[in-house]
Short mmCIF file of N, CA and C in Angstrom, two decimals:
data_model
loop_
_atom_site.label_atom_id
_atom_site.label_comp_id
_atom_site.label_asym_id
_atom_site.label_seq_id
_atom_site.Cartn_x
_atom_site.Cartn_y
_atom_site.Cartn_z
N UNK D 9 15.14 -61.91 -11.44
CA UNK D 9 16.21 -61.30 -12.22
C UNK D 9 16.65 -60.03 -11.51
N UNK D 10 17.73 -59.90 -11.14
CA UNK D 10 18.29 -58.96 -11.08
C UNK D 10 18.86 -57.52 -11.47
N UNK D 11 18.46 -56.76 -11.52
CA UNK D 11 18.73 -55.58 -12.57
C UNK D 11 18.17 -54.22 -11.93
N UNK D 12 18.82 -53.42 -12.73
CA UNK D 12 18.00 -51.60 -12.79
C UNK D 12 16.52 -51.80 -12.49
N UNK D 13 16.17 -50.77 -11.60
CA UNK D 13 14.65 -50.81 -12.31
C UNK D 13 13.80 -49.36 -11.95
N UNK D 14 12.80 -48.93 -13.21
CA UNK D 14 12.16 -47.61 -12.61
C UNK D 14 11.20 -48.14 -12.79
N UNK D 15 9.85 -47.60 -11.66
CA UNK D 15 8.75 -48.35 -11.24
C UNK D 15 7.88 -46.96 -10.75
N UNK D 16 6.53 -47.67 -10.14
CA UNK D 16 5.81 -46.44 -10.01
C UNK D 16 5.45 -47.44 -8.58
N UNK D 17 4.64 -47.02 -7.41
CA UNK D 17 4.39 -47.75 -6.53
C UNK D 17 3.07 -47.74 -6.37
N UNK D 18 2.51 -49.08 -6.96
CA UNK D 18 0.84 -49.45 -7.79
C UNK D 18 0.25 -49.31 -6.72
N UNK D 19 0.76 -49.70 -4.81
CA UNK D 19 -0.15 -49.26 -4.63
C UNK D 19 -0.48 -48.27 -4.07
N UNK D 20 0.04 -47.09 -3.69
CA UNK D 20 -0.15 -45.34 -3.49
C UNK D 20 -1.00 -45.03 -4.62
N UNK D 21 -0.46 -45.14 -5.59
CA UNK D 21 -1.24 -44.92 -6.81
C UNK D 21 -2.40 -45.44 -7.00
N UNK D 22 -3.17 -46.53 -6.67
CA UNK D 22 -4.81 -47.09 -6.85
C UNK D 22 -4.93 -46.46 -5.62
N UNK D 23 -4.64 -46.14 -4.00
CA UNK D 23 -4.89 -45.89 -3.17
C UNK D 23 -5.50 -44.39 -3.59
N UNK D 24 -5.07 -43.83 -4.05
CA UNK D 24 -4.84 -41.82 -4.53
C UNK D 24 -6.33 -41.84 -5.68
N UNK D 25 -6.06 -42.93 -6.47
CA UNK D 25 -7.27 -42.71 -7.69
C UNK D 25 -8.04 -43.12 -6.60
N UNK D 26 -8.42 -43.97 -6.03
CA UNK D 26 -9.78 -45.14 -5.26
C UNK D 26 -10.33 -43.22 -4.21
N UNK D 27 -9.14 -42.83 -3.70
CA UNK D 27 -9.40 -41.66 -2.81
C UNK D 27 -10.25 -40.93 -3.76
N UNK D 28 -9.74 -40.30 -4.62
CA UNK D 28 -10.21 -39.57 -5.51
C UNK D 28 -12.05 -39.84 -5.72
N UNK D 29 -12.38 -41.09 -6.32
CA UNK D 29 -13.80 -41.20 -6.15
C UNK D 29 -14.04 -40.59 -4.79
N UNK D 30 -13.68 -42.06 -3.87
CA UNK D 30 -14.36 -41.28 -2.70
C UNK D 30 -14.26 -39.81 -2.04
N UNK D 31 -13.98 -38.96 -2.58
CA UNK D 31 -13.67 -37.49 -2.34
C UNK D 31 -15.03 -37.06 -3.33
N UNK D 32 -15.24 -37.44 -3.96
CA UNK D 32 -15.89 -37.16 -5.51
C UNK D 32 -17.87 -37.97 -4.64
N UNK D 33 -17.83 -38.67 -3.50
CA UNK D 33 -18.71 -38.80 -2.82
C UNK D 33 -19.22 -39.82 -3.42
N UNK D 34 -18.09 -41.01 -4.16
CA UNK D 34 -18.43 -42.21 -4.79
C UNK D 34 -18.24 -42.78 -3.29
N UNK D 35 -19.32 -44.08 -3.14
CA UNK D 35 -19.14 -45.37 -2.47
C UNK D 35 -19.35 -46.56 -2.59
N UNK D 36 -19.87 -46.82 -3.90
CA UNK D 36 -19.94 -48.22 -4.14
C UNK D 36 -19.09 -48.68 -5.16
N UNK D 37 -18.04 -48.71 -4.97
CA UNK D 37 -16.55 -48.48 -6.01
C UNK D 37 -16.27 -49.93 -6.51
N UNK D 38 -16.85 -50.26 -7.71
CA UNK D 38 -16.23 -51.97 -8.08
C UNK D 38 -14.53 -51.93 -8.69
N UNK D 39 -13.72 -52.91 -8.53
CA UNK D 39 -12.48 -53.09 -8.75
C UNK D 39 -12.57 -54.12 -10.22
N UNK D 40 -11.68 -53.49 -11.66
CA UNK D 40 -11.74 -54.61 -12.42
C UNK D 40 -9.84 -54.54 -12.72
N UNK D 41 -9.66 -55.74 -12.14
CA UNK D 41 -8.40 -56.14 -12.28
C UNK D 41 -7.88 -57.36 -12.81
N UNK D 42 -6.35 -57.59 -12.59
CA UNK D 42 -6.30 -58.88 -13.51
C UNK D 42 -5.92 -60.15 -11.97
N UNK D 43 -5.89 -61.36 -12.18
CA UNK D 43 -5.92 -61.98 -10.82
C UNK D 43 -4.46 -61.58 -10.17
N UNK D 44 -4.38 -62.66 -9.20
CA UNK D 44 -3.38 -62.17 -8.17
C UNK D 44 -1.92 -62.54 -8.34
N UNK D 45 -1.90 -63.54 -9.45
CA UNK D 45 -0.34 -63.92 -9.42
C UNK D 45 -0.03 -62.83 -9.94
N UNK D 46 -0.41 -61.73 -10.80
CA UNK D 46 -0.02 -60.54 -11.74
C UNK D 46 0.16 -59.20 -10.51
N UNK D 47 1.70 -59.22 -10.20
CA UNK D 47 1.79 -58.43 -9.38
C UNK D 47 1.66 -57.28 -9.15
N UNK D 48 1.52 -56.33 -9.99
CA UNK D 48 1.01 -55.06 -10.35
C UNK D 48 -0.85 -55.36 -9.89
N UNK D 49 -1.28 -56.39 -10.37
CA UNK D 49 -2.74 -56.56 -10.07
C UNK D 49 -3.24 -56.51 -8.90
N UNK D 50 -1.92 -57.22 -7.81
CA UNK D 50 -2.55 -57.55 -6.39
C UNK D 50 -2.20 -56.11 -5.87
N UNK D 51 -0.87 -55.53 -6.15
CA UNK D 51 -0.91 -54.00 -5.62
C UNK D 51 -1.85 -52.74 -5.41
N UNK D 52 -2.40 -53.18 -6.73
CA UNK D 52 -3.38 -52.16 -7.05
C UNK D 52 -4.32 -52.41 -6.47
N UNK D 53 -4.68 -53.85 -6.25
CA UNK D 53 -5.81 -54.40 -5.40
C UNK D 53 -5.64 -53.82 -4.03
N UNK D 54 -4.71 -54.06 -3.91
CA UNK D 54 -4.32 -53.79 -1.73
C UNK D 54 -4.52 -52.03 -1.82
N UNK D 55 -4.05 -51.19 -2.76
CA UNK D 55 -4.51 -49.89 -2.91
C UNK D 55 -6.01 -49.43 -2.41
N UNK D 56 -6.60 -50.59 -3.29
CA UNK D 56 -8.32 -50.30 -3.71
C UNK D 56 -8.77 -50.39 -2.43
N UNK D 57 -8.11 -51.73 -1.87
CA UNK D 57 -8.80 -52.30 -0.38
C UNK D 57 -8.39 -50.81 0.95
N UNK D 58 -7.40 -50.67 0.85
CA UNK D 58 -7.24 -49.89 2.03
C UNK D 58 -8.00 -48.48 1.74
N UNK D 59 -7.66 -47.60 0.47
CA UNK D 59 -8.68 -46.59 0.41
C UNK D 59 -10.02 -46.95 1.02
N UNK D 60 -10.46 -48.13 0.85
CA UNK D 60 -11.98 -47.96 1.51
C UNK D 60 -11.99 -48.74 2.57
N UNK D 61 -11.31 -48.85 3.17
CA UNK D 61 -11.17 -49.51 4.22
C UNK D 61 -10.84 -47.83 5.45
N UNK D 62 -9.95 -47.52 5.06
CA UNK D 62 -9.46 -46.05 5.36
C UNK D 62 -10.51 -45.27 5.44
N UNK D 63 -11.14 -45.58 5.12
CA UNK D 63 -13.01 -44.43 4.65
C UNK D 63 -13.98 -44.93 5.34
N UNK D 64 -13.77 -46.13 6.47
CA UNK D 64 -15.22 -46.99 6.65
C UNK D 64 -15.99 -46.64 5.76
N UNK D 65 -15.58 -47.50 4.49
CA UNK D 65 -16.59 -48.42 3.27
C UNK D 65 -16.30 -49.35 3.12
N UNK D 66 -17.42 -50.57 3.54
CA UNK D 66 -17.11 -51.60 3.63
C UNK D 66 -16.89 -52.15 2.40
N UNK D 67 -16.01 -53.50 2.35
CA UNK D 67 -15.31 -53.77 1.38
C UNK D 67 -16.11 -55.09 1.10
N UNK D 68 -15.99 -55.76 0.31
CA UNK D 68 -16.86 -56.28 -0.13
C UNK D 68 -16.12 -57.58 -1.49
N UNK D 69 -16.23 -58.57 -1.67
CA UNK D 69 -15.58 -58.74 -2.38
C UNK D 69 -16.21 -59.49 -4.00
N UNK D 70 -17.51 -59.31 -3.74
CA UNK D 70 -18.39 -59.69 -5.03
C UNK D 70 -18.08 -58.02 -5.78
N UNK D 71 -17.29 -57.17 -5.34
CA UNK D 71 -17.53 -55.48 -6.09
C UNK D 71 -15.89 -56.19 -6.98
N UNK D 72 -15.24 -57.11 -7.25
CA UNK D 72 -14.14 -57.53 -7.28
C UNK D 72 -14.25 -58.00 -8.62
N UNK D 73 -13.89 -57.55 -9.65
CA UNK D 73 -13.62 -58.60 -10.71
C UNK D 73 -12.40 -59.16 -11.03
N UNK D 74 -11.88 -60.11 -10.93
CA UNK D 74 -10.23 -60.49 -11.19
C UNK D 74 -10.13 -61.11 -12.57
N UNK D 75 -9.87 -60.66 -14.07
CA UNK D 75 -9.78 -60.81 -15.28
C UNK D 75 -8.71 -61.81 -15.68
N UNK D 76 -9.01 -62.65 -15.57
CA UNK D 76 -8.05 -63.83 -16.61
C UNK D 76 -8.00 -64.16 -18.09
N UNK D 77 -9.07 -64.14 -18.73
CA UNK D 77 -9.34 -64.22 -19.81
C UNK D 77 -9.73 -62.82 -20.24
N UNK D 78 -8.75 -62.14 -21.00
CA UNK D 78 -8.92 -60.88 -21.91
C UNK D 78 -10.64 -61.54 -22.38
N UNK D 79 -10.75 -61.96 -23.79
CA UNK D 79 -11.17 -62.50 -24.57
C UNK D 79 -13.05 -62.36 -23.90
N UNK D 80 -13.19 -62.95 -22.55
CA UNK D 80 -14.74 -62.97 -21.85
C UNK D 80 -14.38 -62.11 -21.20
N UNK D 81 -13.72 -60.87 -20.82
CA UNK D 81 -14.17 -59.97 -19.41
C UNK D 81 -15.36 -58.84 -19.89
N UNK D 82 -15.65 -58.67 -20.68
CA UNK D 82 -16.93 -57.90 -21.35
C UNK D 82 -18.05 -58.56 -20.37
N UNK D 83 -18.57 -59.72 -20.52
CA UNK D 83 -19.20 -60.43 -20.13
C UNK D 83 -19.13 -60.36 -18.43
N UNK D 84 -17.89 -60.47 -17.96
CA UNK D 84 -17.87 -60.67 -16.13
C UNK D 84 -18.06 -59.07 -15.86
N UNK D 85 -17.57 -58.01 -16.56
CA UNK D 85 -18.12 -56.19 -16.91
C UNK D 85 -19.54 -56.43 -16.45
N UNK D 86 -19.87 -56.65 -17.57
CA UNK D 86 -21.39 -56.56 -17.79
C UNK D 86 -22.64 -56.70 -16.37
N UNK D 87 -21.99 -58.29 -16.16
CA UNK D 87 -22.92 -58.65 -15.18
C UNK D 87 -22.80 -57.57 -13.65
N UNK D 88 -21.65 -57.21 -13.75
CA UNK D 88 -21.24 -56.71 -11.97
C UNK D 88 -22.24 -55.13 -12.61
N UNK D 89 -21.40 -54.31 -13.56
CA UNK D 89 -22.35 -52.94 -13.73
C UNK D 89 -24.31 -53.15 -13.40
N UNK D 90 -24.65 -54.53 -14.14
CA UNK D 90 -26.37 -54.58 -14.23
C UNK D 90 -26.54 -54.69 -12.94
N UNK D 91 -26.19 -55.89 -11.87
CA UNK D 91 -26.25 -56.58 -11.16
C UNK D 91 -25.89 -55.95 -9.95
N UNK D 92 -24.67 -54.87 -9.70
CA UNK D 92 -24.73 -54.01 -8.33
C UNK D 92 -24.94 -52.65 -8.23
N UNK D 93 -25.39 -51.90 -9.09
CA UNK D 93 -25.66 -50.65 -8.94
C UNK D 93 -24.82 -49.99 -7.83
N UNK D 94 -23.11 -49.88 -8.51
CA UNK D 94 -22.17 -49.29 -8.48
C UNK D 94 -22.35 -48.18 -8.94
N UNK D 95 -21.23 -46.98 -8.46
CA UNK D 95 -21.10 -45.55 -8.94
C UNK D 95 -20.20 -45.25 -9.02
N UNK D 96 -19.36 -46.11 -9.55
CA UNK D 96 -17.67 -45.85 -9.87
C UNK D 96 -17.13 -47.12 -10.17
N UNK D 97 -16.20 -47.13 -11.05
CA UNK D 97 -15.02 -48.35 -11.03
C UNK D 97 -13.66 -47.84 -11.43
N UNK D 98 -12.82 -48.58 -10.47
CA UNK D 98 -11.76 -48.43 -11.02
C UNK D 98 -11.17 -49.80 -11.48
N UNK D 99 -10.39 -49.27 -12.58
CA UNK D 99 -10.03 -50.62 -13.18
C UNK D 99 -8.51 -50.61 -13.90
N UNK D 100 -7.37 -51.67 -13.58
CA UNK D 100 -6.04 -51.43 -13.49
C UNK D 100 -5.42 -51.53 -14.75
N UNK D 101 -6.49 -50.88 -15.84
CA UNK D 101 -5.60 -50.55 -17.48
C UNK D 101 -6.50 -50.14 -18.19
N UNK D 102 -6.50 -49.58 -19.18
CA UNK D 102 -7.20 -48.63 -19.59
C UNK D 102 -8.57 -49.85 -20.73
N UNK D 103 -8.02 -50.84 -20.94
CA UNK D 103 -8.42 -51.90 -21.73
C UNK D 103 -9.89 -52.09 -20.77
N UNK D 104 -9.62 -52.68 -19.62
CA UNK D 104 -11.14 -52.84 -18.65
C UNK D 104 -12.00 -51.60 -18.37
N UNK D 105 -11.09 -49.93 -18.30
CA UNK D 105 -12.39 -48.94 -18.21
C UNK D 105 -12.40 -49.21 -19.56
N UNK D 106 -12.13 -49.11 -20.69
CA UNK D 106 -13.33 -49.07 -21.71
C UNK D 106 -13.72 -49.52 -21.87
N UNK D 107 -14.25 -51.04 -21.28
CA UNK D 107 -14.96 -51.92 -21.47
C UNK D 107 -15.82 -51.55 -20.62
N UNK D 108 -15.37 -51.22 -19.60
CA UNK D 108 -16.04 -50.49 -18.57
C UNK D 108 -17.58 -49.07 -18.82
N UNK D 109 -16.87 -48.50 -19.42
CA UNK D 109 -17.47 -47.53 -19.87
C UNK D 109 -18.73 -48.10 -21.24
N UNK D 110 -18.37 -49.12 -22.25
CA UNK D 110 -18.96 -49.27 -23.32
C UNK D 110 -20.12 -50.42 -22.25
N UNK D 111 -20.25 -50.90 -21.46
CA UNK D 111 -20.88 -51.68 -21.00
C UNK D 111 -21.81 -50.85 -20.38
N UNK D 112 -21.15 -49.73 -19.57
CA UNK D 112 -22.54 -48.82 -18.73
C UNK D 112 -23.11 -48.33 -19.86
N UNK D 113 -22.71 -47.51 -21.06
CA UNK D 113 -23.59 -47.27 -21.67
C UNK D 113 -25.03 -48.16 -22.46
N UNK D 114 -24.25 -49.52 -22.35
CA UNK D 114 -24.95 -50.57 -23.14
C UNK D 114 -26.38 -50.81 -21.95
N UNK D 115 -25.95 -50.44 -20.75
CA UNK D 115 -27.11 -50.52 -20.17
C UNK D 115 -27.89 -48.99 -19.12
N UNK D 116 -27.82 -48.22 -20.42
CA UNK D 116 -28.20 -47.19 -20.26
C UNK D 116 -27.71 -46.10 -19.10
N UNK D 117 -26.27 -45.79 -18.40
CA UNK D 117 -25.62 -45.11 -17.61
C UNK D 117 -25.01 -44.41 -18.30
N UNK D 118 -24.76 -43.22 -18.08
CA UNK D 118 -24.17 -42.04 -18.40
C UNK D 118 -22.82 -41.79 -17.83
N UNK D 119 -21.89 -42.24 -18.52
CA UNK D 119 -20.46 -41.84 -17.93
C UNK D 119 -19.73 -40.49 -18.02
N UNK D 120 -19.19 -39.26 -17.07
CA UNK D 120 -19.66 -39.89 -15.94
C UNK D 120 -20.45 -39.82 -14.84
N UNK D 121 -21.95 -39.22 -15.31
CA UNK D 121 -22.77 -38.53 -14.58
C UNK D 121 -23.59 -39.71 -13.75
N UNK D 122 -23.76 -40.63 -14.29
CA UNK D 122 -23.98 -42.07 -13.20
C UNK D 122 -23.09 -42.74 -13.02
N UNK D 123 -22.28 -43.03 -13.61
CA UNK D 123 -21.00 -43.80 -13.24
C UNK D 123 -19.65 -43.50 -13.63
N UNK D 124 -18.92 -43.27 -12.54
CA UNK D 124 -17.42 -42.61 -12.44
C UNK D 124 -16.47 -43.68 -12.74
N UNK D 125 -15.49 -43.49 -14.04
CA UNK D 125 -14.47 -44.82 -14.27
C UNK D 125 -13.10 -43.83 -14.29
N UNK D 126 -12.16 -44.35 -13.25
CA UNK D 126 -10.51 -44.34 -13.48
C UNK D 126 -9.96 -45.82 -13.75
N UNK D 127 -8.89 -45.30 -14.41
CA UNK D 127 -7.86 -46.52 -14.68
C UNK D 127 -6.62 -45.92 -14.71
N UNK D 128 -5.56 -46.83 -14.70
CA UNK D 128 -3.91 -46.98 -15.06
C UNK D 128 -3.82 -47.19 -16.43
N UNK D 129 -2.47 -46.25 -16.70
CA UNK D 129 -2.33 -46.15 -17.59
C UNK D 129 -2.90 -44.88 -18.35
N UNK D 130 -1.79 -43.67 -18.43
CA UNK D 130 -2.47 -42.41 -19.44
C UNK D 130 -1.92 -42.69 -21.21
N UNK D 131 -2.22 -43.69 -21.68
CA UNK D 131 -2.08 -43.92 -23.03
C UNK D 131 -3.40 -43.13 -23.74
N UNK D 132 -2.70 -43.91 -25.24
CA UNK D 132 -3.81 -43.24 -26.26
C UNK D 132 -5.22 -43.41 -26.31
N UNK D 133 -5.36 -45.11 -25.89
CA UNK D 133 -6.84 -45.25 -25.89
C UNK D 133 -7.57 -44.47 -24.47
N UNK D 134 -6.98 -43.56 -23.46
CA UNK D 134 -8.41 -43.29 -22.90
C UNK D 134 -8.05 -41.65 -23.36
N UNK D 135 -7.20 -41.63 -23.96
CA UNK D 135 -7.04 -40.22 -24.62
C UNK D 135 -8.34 -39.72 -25.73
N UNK D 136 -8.46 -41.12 -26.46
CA UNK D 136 -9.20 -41.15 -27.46
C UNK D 136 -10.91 -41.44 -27.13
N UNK D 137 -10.57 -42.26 -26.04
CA UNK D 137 -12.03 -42.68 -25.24
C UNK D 137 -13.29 -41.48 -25.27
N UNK D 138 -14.33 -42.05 -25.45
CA UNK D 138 -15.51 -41.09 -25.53
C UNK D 138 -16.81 -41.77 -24.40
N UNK D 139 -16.54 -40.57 -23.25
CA UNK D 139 -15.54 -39.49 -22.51
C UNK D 139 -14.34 -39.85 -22.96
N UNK D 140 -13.30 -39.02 -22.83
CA UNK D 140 -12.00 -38.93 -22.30
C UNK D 140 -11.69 -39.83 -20.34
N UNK D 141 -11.04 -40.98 -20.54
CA UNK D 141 -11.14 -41.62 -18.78
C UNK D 141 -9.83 -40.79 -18.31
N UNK D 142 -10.32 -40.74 -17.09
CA UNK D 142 -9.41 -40.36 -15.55
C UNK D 142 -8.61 -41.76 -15.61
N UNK D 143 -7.00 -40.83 -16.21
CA UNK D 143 -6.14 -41.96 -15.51
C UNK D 143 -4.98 -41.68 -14.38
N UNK D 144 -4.51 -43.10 -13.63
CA UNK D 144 -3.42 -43.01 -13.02
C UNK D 144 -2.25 -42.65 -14.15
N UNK D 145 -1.69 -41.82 -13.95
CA UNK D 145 -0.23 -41.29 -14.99
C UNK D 145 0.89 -42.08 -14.91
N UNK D 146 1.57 -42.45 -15.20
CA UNK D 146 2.83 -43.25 -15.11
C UNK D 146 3.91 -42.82 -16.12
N UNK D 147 4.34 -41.64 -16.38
CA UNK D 147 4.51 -40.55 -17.58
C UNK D 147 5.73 -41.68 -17.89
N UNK D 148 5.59 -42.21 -18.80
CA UNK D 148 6.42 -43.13 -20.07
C UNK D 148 7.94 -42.48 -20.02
N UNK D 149 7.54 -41.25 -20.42
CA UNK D 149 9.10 -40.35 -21.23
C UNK D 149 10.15 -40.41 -19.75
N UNK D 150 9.31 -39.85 -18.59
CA UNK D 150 9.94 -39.68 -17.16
C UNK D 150 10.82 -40.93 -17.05
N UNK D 151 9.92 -41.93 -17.16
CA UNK D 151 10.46 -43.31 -16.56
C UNK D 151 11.60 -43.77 -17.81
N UNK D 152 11.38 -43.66 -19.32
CA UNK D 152 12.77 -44.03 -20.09
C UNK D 152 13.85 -42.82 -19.80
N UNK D 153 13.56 -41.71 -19.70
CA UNK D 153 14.39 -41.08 -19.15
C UNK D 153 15.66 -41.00 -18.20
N UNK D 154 14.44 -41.92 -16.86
CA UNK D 154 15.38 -42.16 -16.09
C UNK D 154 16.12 -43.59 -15.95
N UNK D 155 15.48 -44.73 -16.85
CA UNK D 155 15.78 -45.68 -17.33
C UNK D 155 17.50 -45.55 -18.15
N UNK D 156 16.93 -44.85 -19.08
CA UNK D 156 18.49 -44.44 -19.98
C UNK D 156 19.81 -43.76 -18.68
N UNK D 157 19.36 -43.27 -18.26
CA UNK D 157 20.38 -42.51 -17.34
C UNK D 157 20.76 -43.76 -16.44
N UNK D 158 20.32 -44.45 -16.24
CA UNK D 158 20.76 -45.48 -14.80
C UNK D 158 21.65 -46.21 -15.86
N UNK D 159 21.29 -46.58 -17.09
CA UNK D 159 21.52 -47.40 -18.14
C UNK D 159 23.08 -46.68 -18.43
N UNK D 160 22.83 -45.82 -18.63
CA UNK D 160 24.63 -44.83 -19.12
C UNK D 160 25.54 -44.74 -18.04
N UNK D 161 24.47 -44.53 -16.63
CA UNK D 161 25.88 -44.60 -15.61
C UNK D 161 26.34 -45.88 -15.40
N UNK D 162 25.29 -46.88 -15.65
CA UNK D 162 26.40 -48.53 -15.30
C UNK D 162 27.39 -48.90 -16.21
N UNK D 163 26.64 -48.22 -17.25
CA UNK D 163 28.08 -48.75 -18.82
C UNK D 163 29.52 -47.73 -18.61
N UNK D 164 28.82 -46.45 -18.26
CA UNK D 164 30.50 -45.83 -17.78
C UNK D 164 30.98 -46.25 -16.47
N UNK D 165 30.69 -46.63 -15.53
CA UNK D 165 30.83 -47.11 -14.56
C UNK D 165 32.15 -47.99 -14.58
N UNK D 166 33.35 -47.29 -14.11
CA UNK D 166 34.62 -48.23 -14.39
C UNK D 166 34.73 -49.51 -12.87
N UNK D 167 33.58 -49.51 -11.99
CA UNK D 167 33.18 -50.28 -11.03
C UNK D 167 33.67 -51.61 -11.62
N UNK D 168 34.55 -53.12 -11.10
CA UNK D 168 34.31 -53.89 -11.12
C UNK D 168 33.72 -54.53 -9.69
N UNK D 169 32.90 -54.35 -9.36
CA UNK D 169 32.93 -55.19 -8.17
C UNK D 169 32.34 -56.63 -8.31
N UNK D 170 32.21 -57.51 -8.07
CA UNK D 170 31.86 -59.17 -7.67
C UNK D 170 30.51 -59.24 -7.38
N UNK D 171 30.20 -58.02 -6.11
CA UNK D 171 28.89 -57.57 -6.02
C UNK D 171 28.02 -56.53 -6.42
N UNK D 172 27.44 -56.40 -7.89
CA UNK D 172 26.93 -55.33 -8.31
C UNK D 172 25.69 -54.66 -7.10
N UNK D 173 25.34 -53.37 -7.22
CA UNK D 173 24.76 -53.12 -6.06
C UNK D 173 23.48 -52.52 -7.38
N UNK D 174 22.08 -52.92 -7.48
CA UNK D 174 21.28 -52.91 -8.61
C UNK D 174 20.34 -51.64 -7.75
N UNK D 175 19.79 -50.62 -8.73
CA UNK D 175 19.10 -49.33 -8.14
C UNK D 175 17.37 -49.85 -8.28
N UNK D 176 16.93 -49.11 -7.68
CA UNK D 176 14.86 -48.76 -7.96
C UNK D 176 14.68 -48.09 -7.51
N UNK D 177 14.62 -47.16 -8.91
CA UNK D 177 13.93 -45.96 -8.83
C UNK D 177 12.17 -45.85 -8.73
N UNK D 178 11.75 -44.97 -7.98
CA UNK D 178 10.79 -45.12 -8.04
C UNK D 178 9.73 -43.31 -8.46
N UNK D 179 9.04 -43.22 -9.20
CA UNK D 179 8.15 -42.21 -10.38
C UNK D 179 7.11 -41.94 -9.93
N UNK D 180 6.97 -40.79 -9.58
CA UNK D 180 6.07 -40.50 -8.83
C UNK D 180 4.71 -40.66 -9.88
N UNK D 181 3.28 -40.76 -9.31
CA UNK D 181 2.18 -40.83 -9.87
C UNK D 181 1.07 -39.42 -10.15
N UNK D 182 0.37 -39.23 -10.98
CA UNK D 182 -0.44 -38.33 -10.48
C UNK D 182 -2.29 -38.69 -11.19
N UNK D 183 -3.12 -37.77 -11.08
CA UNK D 183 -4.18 -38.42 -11.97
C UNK D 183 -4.66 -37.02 -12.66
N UNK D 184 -5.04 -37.71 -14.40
CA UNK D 184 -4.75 -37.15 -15.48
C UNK D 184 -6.45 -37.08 -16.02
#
């Protein structure tokens, strides 16, 4: 489809959070994402990969969870936190760190003094989250903001042309 669009670029943004651990002297960083046809998913993925790739830390791809089923990812959580004695995850919505988070505690980790969780997405639930999670920002208001404005100049826009020429904007990121 063709159209307007304001966007954030998923993967600078997982690249910047994934940095962030590793600055923070995390290295065994598991990824919980959704699979690859979900294009925001694979971005964030290629983010995750090059930060540690960029770091000689080897990459690894059992540290990988790719979430298809909302409904069981508690369960595919679970096993990677018991099973690799990780010290960080990042995970691409705020829905998987708190699953994230309720799972390390379930097996006795201290978030985030044994285990470090960022995610996407600065909504209410990691606002509310206990900790409070480190998120990628994607400030909502910024992006309808500039949404409405692209939106008002095409409707005044006395342009007929044959070939519309469609914008992407792109919103900068930060971590929250």
């Amino acid at each position: 489809i063709l159209c307007d669009k304001v966007i954030i670029d998923d993967k600078s943004a997982a690249y910047d959070a994934v940095q962030s651990l590793i600055n923070a002297g995390k290295r065994k960083i598991a990824l919980v994402t959704t699979v690859d046809y979900v294009s925001f998913g694979k971005l964030r993925t290629d983010g995750y990969t090059k930060a540690l790739l960029d770091n000689d830390i080897p990459f690894t791809e059992d540290l990988i969870i790719k979430i298809e089923d909302i409904e069981n990812c508690e369960v595919k959580i679970s096993q990677l936190i018991k099973d690799s004695a990780i010290d960080a995850v990042f995970a691409v919505n705020e829905l998987f760190a708190v699953i994230s988070i309720k799972t390390a505690n379930n097996h006795g980790l201290r978030v985030p003094e044994d285990l470090s969780v960022i995610a996407f997405t600065d909504g209410i639930i990691s606002m509310y989250s206990t900790p409070t999670i480190t998120t990628v920002s994607q400030d909502g208001i910024k992006m309808g903001r500039k949404a409405a404005m692209m939106l008002i100049a095409r409707l005044e826009s006395e342009e007929n042309d044959e070939e519309e020429q469609y914008k992407t904007e792109v919103i900068e990121t930060h971590l929250v």
